Structure formats: structure tokens, C-alpha cells
PDB file of C-alpha atoms in Angstrom:
ATOM      1  CA  MET A   1       0.000   0.000   0.000  1.00 50.00           C
ATOM      2  CA  PRO A   2       1.765   3.198  -1.143  1.00 60.00           C
ATOM      3  CA  MET A   3       1.907   6.062   1.369  1.00 75.00           C
ATOM      4  CA  ALA A   4       3.581   9.337   0.473  1.00 84.00           C
ATOM      5  CA  GLY A   5       5.950  10.445   3.189  1.00 88.00           C
ATOM      6  CA  SER A   6       8.910  12.548   4.193  1.00 90.00           C
ATOM      7  CA  PHE A   7      11.571  12.029   6.887  1.00 91.00           C
ATOM      8  CA  TYR A   8      13.317  14.928   8.632  1.00 90.00           C
ATOM      9  CA  ARG A   9      16.437  14.925  10.757  1.00 88.00           C
ATOM     10  CA  ARG A  10      17.173  17.319  13.602  1.00 86.00           C
ATOM     11  CA  ARG A  11      19.919  19.875  12.955  1.00 86.00           C
ATOM     12  CA  PRO A  12      22.112  21.676  15.534  1.00 82.00           C
ATOM     13  CA  ASP A  13      20.024  24.857  15.212  1.00 80.00           C
ATOM     14  CA  GLY A  14      16.927  23.011  16.427  1.00 79.00           C
ATOM     15  CA  GLY A  15      15.175  22.840  13.068  1.00 84.00           C
ATOM     16  CA  TYR A  16      14.510  19.748  10.981  1.00 88.00           C
ATOM     17  CA  VAL A  17      15.716  19.258   7.414  1.00 89.00           C
ATOM     18  CA  ARG A  18      14.235  16.770   4.975  1.00 89.00           C
ATOM     19  CA  GLU A  19      16.448  13.747   4.386  1.00 90.00           C
ATOM     20  CA  ALA A  20      14.225  11.356   2.403  1.00 88.00           C
ATOM     21  CA  LEU A  21      11.001  11.270   0.378  1.00 85.00           C
ATOM     22  CA  ARG A  22       8.607   8.480  -0.551  1.00 84.00           C
ATOM     23  CA  GLY A  23       5.905   8.650  -3.178  1.00 79.00           C
ATOM     24  CA  PRO A  24       5.525  10.723  -6.344  1.00 71.00           C
ATOM     25  CA  ALA A  25       3.557  13.488  -4.624  1.00 71.00           C
ATOM     26  CA  ALA A  26       5.848  13.848  -1.596  1.00 76.00           C
ATOM     27  CA  GLU A  27       8.015  16.603  -3.093  1.00 78.00           C
ATOM     28  CA  THR A  28       5.132  19.051  -3.206  1.00 78.00           C
ATOM     29  CA  ALA A  29       3.110  17.651  -0.297  1.00 80.00           C
ATOM     30  CA  PHE A  30       5.790  18.079   2.374  1.00 85.00           C
ATOM     31  CA  PRO A  31       8.060  21.088   3.113  1.00 84.00           C
ATOM     32  CA  ALA A  32      11.848  20.923   2.790  1.00 85.00           C
ATOM     33  CA  ARG A  33      12.317  22.106   6.388  1.00 86.00           C
ATOM     34  CA  LEU A  34      10.346  22.095   9.631  1.00 85.00           C
ATOM     35  CA  ASP A  35      10.541  24.941  12.118  1.00 75.00           C
ATOM     36  CA  ARG A  36      12.131  24.557  15.519  1.00 61.00           C
ATOM     37  CA  GLY A  37       9.815  23.086  18.113  1.00 56.00           C
ATOM     38  CA  LEU A  38       7.401  21.638  15.554  1.00 64.00           C
ATOM     39  CA  PRO A  39       4.622  24.055  16.605  1.00 56.00           C
ATOM     40  CA  SER A  40       2.134  23.133  13.892  1.00 66.00           C
ATOM     41  CA  LEU A  41       2.387  19.335  14.107  1.00 73.00           C
ATOM     42  CA  LYS A  42       0.411  17.073  16.386  1.00 79.00           C
ATOM     43  CA  GLU A  43       2.111  13.776  17.146  1.00 83.00           C
ATOM     44  CA  THR A  44       0.224  10.647  16.173  1.00 83.00           C
ATOM     45  CA  THR A  45      -0.013   8.424  19.263  1.00 82.00           C
ATOM     46  CA  LEU A  46      -1.813   5.346  20.502  1.00 79.00           C
ATOM     47  CA  PRO A  47      -4.705   4.539  20.927  1.00 80.00           C
ATOM     48  CA  LEU A  48      -5.954   5.406  17.456  1.00 76.00           C
ATOM     49  CA  ARG A  49      -9.336   6.071  15.946  1.00 72.00           C
ATOM     50  CA  SER A  50      -9.686   6.124  12.199  1.00 64.00           C
ATOM     51  CA  GLN A  51     -12.013   9.124  12.084  1.00 65.00           C
ATOM     52  CA  ALA A  52      -9.641  11.183  14.283  1.00 72.00           C
ATOM     53  CA  LEU A  53      -6.418  10.590  12.335  1.00 77.00           C
ATOM     54  CA  PRO A  54      -4.819  13.841  11.179  1.00 77.00           C
ATOM     55  CA  ASP A  55      -3.377  14.458   7.738  1.00 79.00           C
ATOM     56  CA  PRO A  56      -0.433  14.324   7.578  1.00 84.00           C
ATOM     57  CA  LEU A  57       0.365  11.725  10.215  1.00 86.00           C
ATOM     58  CA  CYS A  58       3.298  12.773  12.404  1.00 88.00           C
ATOM     59  CA  PHE A  59       5.628  10.284  14.102  1.00 88.00           C
ATOM     60  CA  LEU A  60       8.476  11.528  16.294  1.00 87.00           C
ATOM     61  CA  LEU A  61      11.686   9.521  16.428  1.00 87.00           C
ATOM     62  CA  ARG A  62      12.894   9.961  19.995  1.00 83.00           C
ATOM     63  CA  VAL A  63      16.336   9.056  21.299  1.00 81.00           C
ATOM     64  CA  GLU A  64      17.299   8.954  24.989  1.00 69.00           C
ATOM     65  CA  PRO A  65      16.357  12.446  26.310  1.00 54.00           C
ATOM     66  CA  GLY A  66      19.570  12.806  28.305  1.00 54.00           C
ATOM     67  CA  LEU A  67      21.571  12.516  25.091  1.00 52.00           C
ATOM     68  CA  THR A  68      19.553  14.837  22.834  1.00 53.00           C
ATOM     69  CA  GLY A  69      18.124  17.379  25.256  1.00 60.00           C
ATOM     70  CA  GLY A  70      14.578  16.023  24.951  1.00 68.00           C
ATOM     71  CA  SER A  71      14.054  17.002  21.311  1.00 78.00           C
ATOM     72  CA  PRO A  72      13.071  14.319  18.798  1.00 85.00           C
ATOM     73  CA  GLU A  73      15.967  13.118  16.693  1.00 85.00           C
ATOM     74  CA  GLY A  74      13.768  12.816  13.626  1.00 88.00           C
ATOM     75  CA  VAL A  75      10.264  13.412  12.312  1.00 89.00           C
ATOM     76  CA  LEU A  76       8.355  11.158   9.934  1.00 89.00           C
ATOM     77  CA  LEU A  77       5.379  12.662   8.100  1.00 89.00           C
ATOM     78  CA  LEU A  78       3.040  10.362   6.186  1.00 87.00           C
ATOM     79  CA  ALA A  79       0.006  11.181   4.128  1.00 85.00           C
ATOM     80  CA  HIS A  80      -3.214   9.688   5.484  1.00 77.00           C
ATOM     81  CA  PRO A  81      -3.477   6.205   3.930  1.00 72.00           C
ATOM     82  CA  ARG A  82      -6.117   6.144   1.176  1.00 70.00           C
ATOM     83  CA  LEU A  83      -7.598   2.715   1.639  1.00 66.00           C
ATOM     84  CA  PRO A  84     -10.490   1.252  -0.339  1.00 64.00           C
ATOM     85  CA  GLU A  85     -13.900   1.407   1.336  1.00 64.00           C
ATOM     86  CA  SER A  86     -13.685  -2.270   2.230  1.00 60.00           C
ATOM     87  CA  LEU A  87     -10.437  -1.738   4.200  1.00 57.00           C
ATOM     88  CA  LYS A  88     -11.185   1.554   5.930  1.00 58.00           C
ATOM     89  CA  GLY A  89     -11.714   1.779   9.680  1.00 56.00           C
ATOM     90  CA  TYR A  90      -9.868  -1.078  11.293  1.00 57.00           C
ATOM     91  CA  GLY A  91      -7.494  -1.367   8.332  1.00 74.00           C
ATOM     92  CA  THR A  92      -6.326   2.253   8.576  1.00 75.00           C
ATOM     93  CA  VAL A  93      -5.832   2.062  12.318  1.00 79.00           C
ATOM     94  CA  ARG A  94      -3.833  -1.139  11.991  1.00 81.00           C
ATOM     95  CA  VAL A  95      -1.487   0.345   9.385  1.00 80.00           C
ATOM     96  CA  VAL A  96      -0.859   3.503  11.414  1.00 82.00           C
ATOM     97  CA  ALA A  97      -0.337   1.522  14.634  1.00 86.00           C
ATOM     98  CA  TRP A  98       2.263  -0.633  12.874  1.00 85.00           C
ATOM     99  CA  VAL A  99       4.148   2.494  11.725  1.00 87.00           C
ATOM    100  CA  TYR A 100       3.974   3.986  15.220  1.00 87.00           C
ATOM    101  CA  GLN A 101       5.349   0.842  16.859  1.00 87.00           C
ATOM    102  CA  SER A 102       8.108   0.567  14.247  1.00 89.00           C
ATOM    103  CA  VAL A 103       9.234   4.142  14.911  1.00 88.00           C
ATOM    104  CA  GLU A 104       9.164   3.466  18.673  1.00 86.00           C
ATOM    105  CA  LYS A 105      11.342   0.356  18.274  1.00 86.00           C
ATOM    106  CA  LEU A 106      13.777   2.268  16.072  1.00 86.00           C
ATOM    107  CA  GLY A 107      14.047   4.990  18.713  1.00 83.00           C
ATOM    108  CA  ILE A 108      14.808   2.420  21.413  1.00 80.00           C
ATOM    109  CA  THR A 109      17.506   0.846  19.243  1.00 81.00           C
ATOM    110  CA  LEU A 110      19.117   4.210  18.496  1.00 81.00           C
ATOM    111  CA  SER A 111      18.991   5.119  22.192  1.00 76.00           C
ATOM    112  CA  GLY A 112      20.965   2.000  23.023  1.00 70.00           C
ATOM    113  CA  LEU A 113      23.572   2.746  20.363  1.00 74.00           C
ATOM    114  CA  ALA A 114      23.864   6.396  21.435  1.00 74.00           C
ATOM    115  CA  LEU A 115      24.232   5.397  25.070  1.00 65.00           C
ATOM    116  CA  ARG A 116      27.036   2.952  24.261  1.00 70.00           C
ATOM    117  CA  GLU A 117      28.840   5.618  22.235  1.00 72.00           C
ATOM    118  CA  GLU A 118      28.438   8.109  25.089  1.00 69.00           C
ATOM    119  CA  LEU A 119      29.771   5.644  27.660  1.00 60.00           C
ATOM    120  CA  GLN A 120      32.722   4.820  25.423  1.00 70.00           C
ATOM    121  CA  ARG A 121      33.457   8.508  24.961  1.00 68.00           C
ATOM    122  CA  PHE A 122      33.388   9.128  28.719  1.00 68.00           C
ATOM    123  CA  SER A 123      35.666   6.162  29.355  1.00 83.00           C
ATOM    124  CA  TYR A 124      38.394   7.925  27.361  1.00 88.00           C
ATOM    125  CA  GLU A 125      37.624  11.510  28.400  1.00 87.00           C
ATOM    126  CA  ASP A 126      38.665  13.403  31.500  1.00 90.00           C
ATOM    127  CA  GLY A 127      35.483  14.621  33.176  1.00 87.00           C
ATOM    128  CA  LEU A 128      36.928  17.916  34.428  1.00 92.00           C
ATOM    129  CA  THR A 129      38.908  19.211  31.459  1.00 93.00           C
ATOM    130  CA  GLY A 130      37.321  17.421  28.501  1.00 90.00           C
ATOM    131  CA  LEU A 131      40.765  16.260  27.351  1.00 92.00           C
ATOM    132  CA  LYS A 132      41.622  12.630  26.707  1.00 90.00           C
ATOM    133  CA  ASN A 133      42.486  10.768  29.888  1.00 91.00           C
ATOM    134  CA  ARG A 134      45.354   8.509  31.020  1.00 91.00           C
ATOM    135  CA  ARG A 135      43.633   5.384  29.707  1.00 88.00           C
ATOM    136  CA  HIS A 136      43.374   6.873  26.218  1.00 87.00           C
ATOM    137  CA  PHE A 137      46.962   8.095  26.403  1.00 90.00           C
ATOM    138  CA  ASP A 138      48.354   4.682  27.324  1.00 89.00           C
ATOM    139  CA  GLU A 139      46.559   2.933  24.456  1.00 85.00           C
ATOM    140  CA  LEU A 140      47.384   5.617  21.904  1.00 88.00           C
ATOM    141  CA  PHE A 141      51.029   5.797  22.948  1.00 90.00           C
ATOM    142  CA  ARG A 142      51.481   2.033  22.455  1.00 87.00           C
ATOM    143  CA  HIS A 143      49.883   2.307  19.016  1.00 86.00           C
ATOM    144  CA  GLU A 144      51.984   5.291  17.937  1.00 88.00           C
ATOM    145  CA  GLN A 145      55.165   3.582  19.152  1.00 88.00           C
ATOM    146  CA  GLU A 146      54.445   0.613  16.880  1.00 85.00           C
ATOM    147  CA  VAL A 147      53.721   2.916  13.937  1.00 84.00           C
ATOM    148  CA  SER A 148      56.930   4.808  14.610  1.00 87.00           C
ATOM    149  CA  ARG A 149      59.032   1.626  14.747  1.00 85.00           C
ATOM    150  CA  ARG A 150      57.582   0.193  11.558  1.00 79.00           C
ATOM    151  CA  SER A 151      57.570   3.371   9.485  1.00 83.00           C
ATOM    152  CA  GLY A 152      60.630   5.121  10.873  1.00 85.00           C
ATOM    153  CA  ARG A 153      58.509   8.206  11.477  1.00 87.00           C
ATOM    154  CA  SER A 154      59.451  10.419  14.417  1.00 92.00           C
ATOM    155  CA  LEU A 155      57.277  10.422  17.503  1.00 92.00           C
ATOM    156  CA  SER A 156      57.686  12.977  20.261  1.00 93.00           C
ATOM    157  CA  LEU A 157      56.133  13.301  23.675  1.00 92.00           C
ATOM    158  CA  LEU A 158      55.719  16.407  25.813  1.00 90.00           C
ATOM    159  CA  MET A 159      55.140  16.100  29.547  1.00 89.00           C
ATOM    160  CA  LEU A 160      54.202  19.151  31.590  1.00 87.00           C
ATOM    161  CA  ASP A 161      52.700  20.060  34.921  1.00 88.00           C
ATOM    162  CA  ILE A 162      51.673  23.165  36.855  1.00 89.00           C
ATOM    163  CA  ASP A 163      54.287  24.469  39.290  1.00 90.00           C
ATOM    164  CA  HIS A 164      53.341  24.644  42.979  1.00 91.00           C
ATOM    165  CA  PHE A 165      49.825  23.406  42.264  1.00 92.00           C
ATOM    166  CA  LYS A 166      49.323  21.967  45.763  1.00 91.00           C
ATOM    167  CA  ARG A 167      50.223  25.309  47.313  1.00 92.00           C
ATOM    168  CA  PHE A 168      47.787  27.032  44.943  1.00 92.00           C
ATOM    169  CA  ASN A 169      45.025  24.599  45.962  1.00 91.00           C
ATOM    170  CA  ASP A 170      45.761  25.057  49.677  1.00 91.00           C
ATOM    171  CA  THR A 171      45.738  28.846  49.331  1.00 93.00           C
ATOM    172  CA  TYR A 172      42.766  29.422  47.029  1.00 93.00           C
ATOM    173  CA  GLY A 173      40.752  26.212  47.338  1.00 93.00           C
ATOM    174  CA  HIS A 174      40.079  23.238  45.088  1.00 91.00           C
ATOM    175  CA  GLU A 175      37.468  25.053  42.981  1.00 93.00           C
ATOM    176  CA  ALA A 176      40.088  27.600  41.959  1.00 93.00           C
ATOM    177  CA  GLY A 177      42.474  24.729  41.252  1.00 93.00           C
ATOM    178  CA  ASP A 178      39.879  23.093  39.005  1.00 94.00           C
ATOM    179  CA  GLU A 179      39.449  26.357  37.098  1.00 94.00           C
ATOM    180  CA  ALA A 180      43.230  26.584  36.612  1.00 93.00           C
ATOM    181  CA  LEU A 181      43.287  23.043  35.209  1.00 94.00           C
ATOM    182  CA  LYS A 182      40.419  23.798  32.828  1.00 93.00           C
ATOM    183  CA  MET A 183      42.031  27.054  31.670  1.00 92.00           C
ATOM    184  CA  LEU A 184      45.354  25.356  30.914  1.00 90.00           C
ATOM    185  CA  SER A 185      43.514  22.535  29.123  1.00 92.00           C
ATOM    186  CA  ARG A 186      41.767  25.037  26.853  1.00 91.00           C
ATOM    187  CA  VAL A 187      45.079  26.704  26.041  1.00 88.00           C
ATOM    188  CA  LEU A 188      46.749  23.397  25.184  1.00 88.00           C
ATOM    189  CA  ALA A 189      43.828  22.129  23.108  1.00 87.00           C
ATOM    190  CA  ARG A 190      43.703  25.389  21.155  1.00 84.00           C
ATOM    191  CA  HIS A 191      47.385  25.756  20.359  1.00 81.00           C
ATOM    192  CA  PHE A 192      48.491  22.284  19.294  1.00 83.00           C
ATOM    193  CA  ARG A 193      47.931  20.759  15.845  1.00 79.00           C
ATOM    194  CA  GLY A 194      44.899  18.681  15.021  1.00 79.00           C
ATOM    195  CA  SER A 195      47.151  15.645  14.582  1.00 83.00           C
ATOM    196  CA  ASP A 196      48.595  16.082  18.100  1.00 90.00           C
ATOM    197  CA  THR A 197      46.788  14.576  21.084  1.00 91.00           C
ATOM    198  CA  VAL A 198      46.591  16.443  24.390  1.00 92.00           C
ATOM    199  CA  CYS A 199      45.799  14.320  27.459  1.00 93.00           C
ATOM    200  CA  ARG A 200      45.390  14.916  31.149  1.00 93.00           C
ATOM    201  CA  TYR A 201      47.927  12.450  32.475  1.00 93.00           C
ATOM    202  CA  GLY A 202      46.885  12.781  36.105  1.00 90.00           C
ATOM    203  CA  GLY A 203      46.395  15.510  38.711  1.00 91.00           C
ATOM    204  CA  GLU A 204      48.091  18.635  37.372  1.00 93.00           C
ATOM    205  CA  GLU A 205      50.161  16.665  34.828  1.00 94.00           C
ATOM    206  CA  PHE A 206      49.511  16.753  31.089  1.00 94.00           C
ATOM    207  CA  ALA A 207      50.926  14.837  28.128  1.00 93.00           C
ATOM    208  CA  VAL A 208      50.985  15.698  24.437  1.00 93.00           C
ATOM    209  CA  LEU A 209      51.738  13.146  21.718  1.00 92.00           C
ATOM    210  CA  LEU A 210      53.190  14.659  18.541  1.00 91.00           C
ATOM    211  CA  PRO A 211      53.342  12.089  15.699  1.00 90.00           C
ATOM    212  CA  GLY A 212      55.855  13.040  13.037  1.00 89.00           C
ATOM    213  CA  ALA A 213      57.583  15.698  15.158  1.00 88.00           C
ATOM    214  CA  THR A 214      61.326  15.451  15.764  1.00 89.00           C
ATOM    215  CA  SER A 215      62.906  16.181  19.128  1.00 88.00           C
ATOM    216  CA  ALA A 216      63.943  19.645  17.957  1.00 88.00           C
ATOM    217  CA  GLU A 217      60.444  20.429  16.670  1.00 87.00           C
ATOM    218  CA  ALA A 218      58.858  19.180  19.874  1.00 85.00           C
ATOM    219  CA  THR A 219      61.225  21.263  21.998  1.00 86.00           C
ATOM    220  CA  GLU A 220      60.441  24.360  19.929  1.00 84.00           C
ATOM    221  CA  ARG A 221      56.702  23.796  20.330  1.00 79.00           C
ATOM    222  CA  ALA A 222      57.080  23.100  24.042  1.00 77.00           C
ATOM    223  CA  LEU A 223      58.912  26.357  24.663  1.00 77.00           C
ATOM    224  CA  TYR A 224      56.356  28.295  22.627  1.00 70.00           C
ATOM    225  CA  ARG A 225      53.398  26.700  24.423  1.00 62.00           C
ATOM    226  CA  ALA A 226      55.008  27.175  27.821  1.00 59.00           C
ATOM    227  CA  LYS A 227      55.391  30.891  27.103  1.00 62.00           C
ATOM    228  CA  HIS A 228      51.684  31.188  26.309  1.00 58.00           C
ATOM    229  CA  ALA A 229      50.324  28.732  28.862  1.00 51.00           C
ATOM    230  CA  GLY A 230      52.085  30.073  31.956  1.00 49.00           C
ATOM    231  CA  ARG A 231      54.981  28.814  34.026  1.00 46.00           C
ATOM    232  CA  ASN A 232      54.945  25.091  33.412  1.00 42.00           C
ATOM    233  CA  ARG A 233      57.745  22.570  33.555  1.00 41.00           C
ATOM    234  CA  VAL A 234      58.005  21.140  30.087  1.00 40.00           C
ATOM    235  CA  ALA A 235      60.114  18.203  28.936  1.00 41.00           C
ATOM    236  CA  ALA A 236      60.339  16.917  25.408  1.00 38.00           C
ATOM    237  CA  ALA A 237      61.592  13.492  24.444  1.00 41.00           C
ATOM    238  CA  GLU A 238      61.610  11.719  21.115  1.00 44.00           C
ATOM    239  CA  ALA A 239      60.431   8.101  21.266  1.00 43.00           C
TER     240      ALA A 239
END
């Protein structure tokens, strides 16, 4: 049974942009973009009554609210099914209920995938600074060492920490210390290359992996970053 339809995906600005069409009349029947908040659409939900079904039918693809801020991830609009007289009533309700349940199951599946991705991301990310953590560093360093040995490409490592950080914490408090760590992390993340990896090694210690950089290049970068990041002890060593 053909049903004209259009699927929209949520964009960062909160609006929804059309991603797919179905049916020869869909191009003109459905807009290319939906406004933020979907103010003019009423979601089709269960239970259903044939005589009360809107046109178009609107199904919201929801992913775990904590991951998407509560907004639907996608919107499916379908034209009201035009069934023959003999199939109207129960037949229409059954078709729409099947679509609704399918969209719900898809949302549950996507929620599970998104949650696993989020948990994996957090397992390699430092919660305070947003940099990669020690676990990520250890795994990446082993990998880059192997690449360096096999290819002969240089690999350099910078290690740095904040001088007198314990004294700073004792004097100004741990909240101020956290702010200092976050500020330095932003500076490091902003000033190194995209191919370099900045990690929080532990406490007030940071590590930067620089694939392809020689010892001289790493030392030059370390001195430049130290000048802009504050008084940090910086050591450069080529693996």
C-alpha cells in the first residue's frame, strides 16, 4: 500500500531538514524544512481512531532524552493512507499503529547505540577538562610507538605540569584549582595541531603526543606553548 511520506532529521540549530522522500507526490506535499519546536504538528499516538487521524500523520523519532536534550531526533510525516472502502476503519488504524510501533522500536535501538557511544566517549575523556584521559593516552602511545618503529617516522612526547599546584590549591581552594586546570587545558587544546593529542595524564600533569615531530620540533613547540600557557615545567623526548 503506497503512502507518500517525508523524513526529517534534527539539525544543531533546532530545526529539521528533509532527508528522504517516498511517493511521487511527496516533493510538493511536504516542506523541505520544519521549524524549531514543531509548533504546527500534532504527534500521532496510541490509541488510534480512524475518524480522528490527522493528515499528515506525524511520528516523532525519539532518542534517549539525556543525550539529545529532549528534542526528537527525527520526524516522519506520512500522508493519510487512502484505503479502499472495504479496508477503511480497522485497516487504517492497523497500518498507522504498525508504523507507530516501528518508529518506537527504532528509537529504542538508536537510544541503546547512542548510550554505548556516550559511555565509550566518557571512558576515554577526562570529566573535568574534557581532554583525553590517562587510559586513552596509554593505548594511543602504544599504538603510535608501533607505527613509529615500523615506518621510521618520528614520535615525540611532551610532559608538563603546573608548578606549585598543591600550594595554589591550599591557598585558594580546590574550585580555583579546578578552574586553573580547565584554563590550561583550553590553552593546550587550542594551540596544538589537530594531529597532536593532548591528554590529562593525572592531577596537574599533562601529556601531548606529537606524531611526526622530531625532538627539535617538539622542543620548539614546548617552549612556545610554555610561554603562552604560563609557568609550566616542560620536557620533550623523542620516542
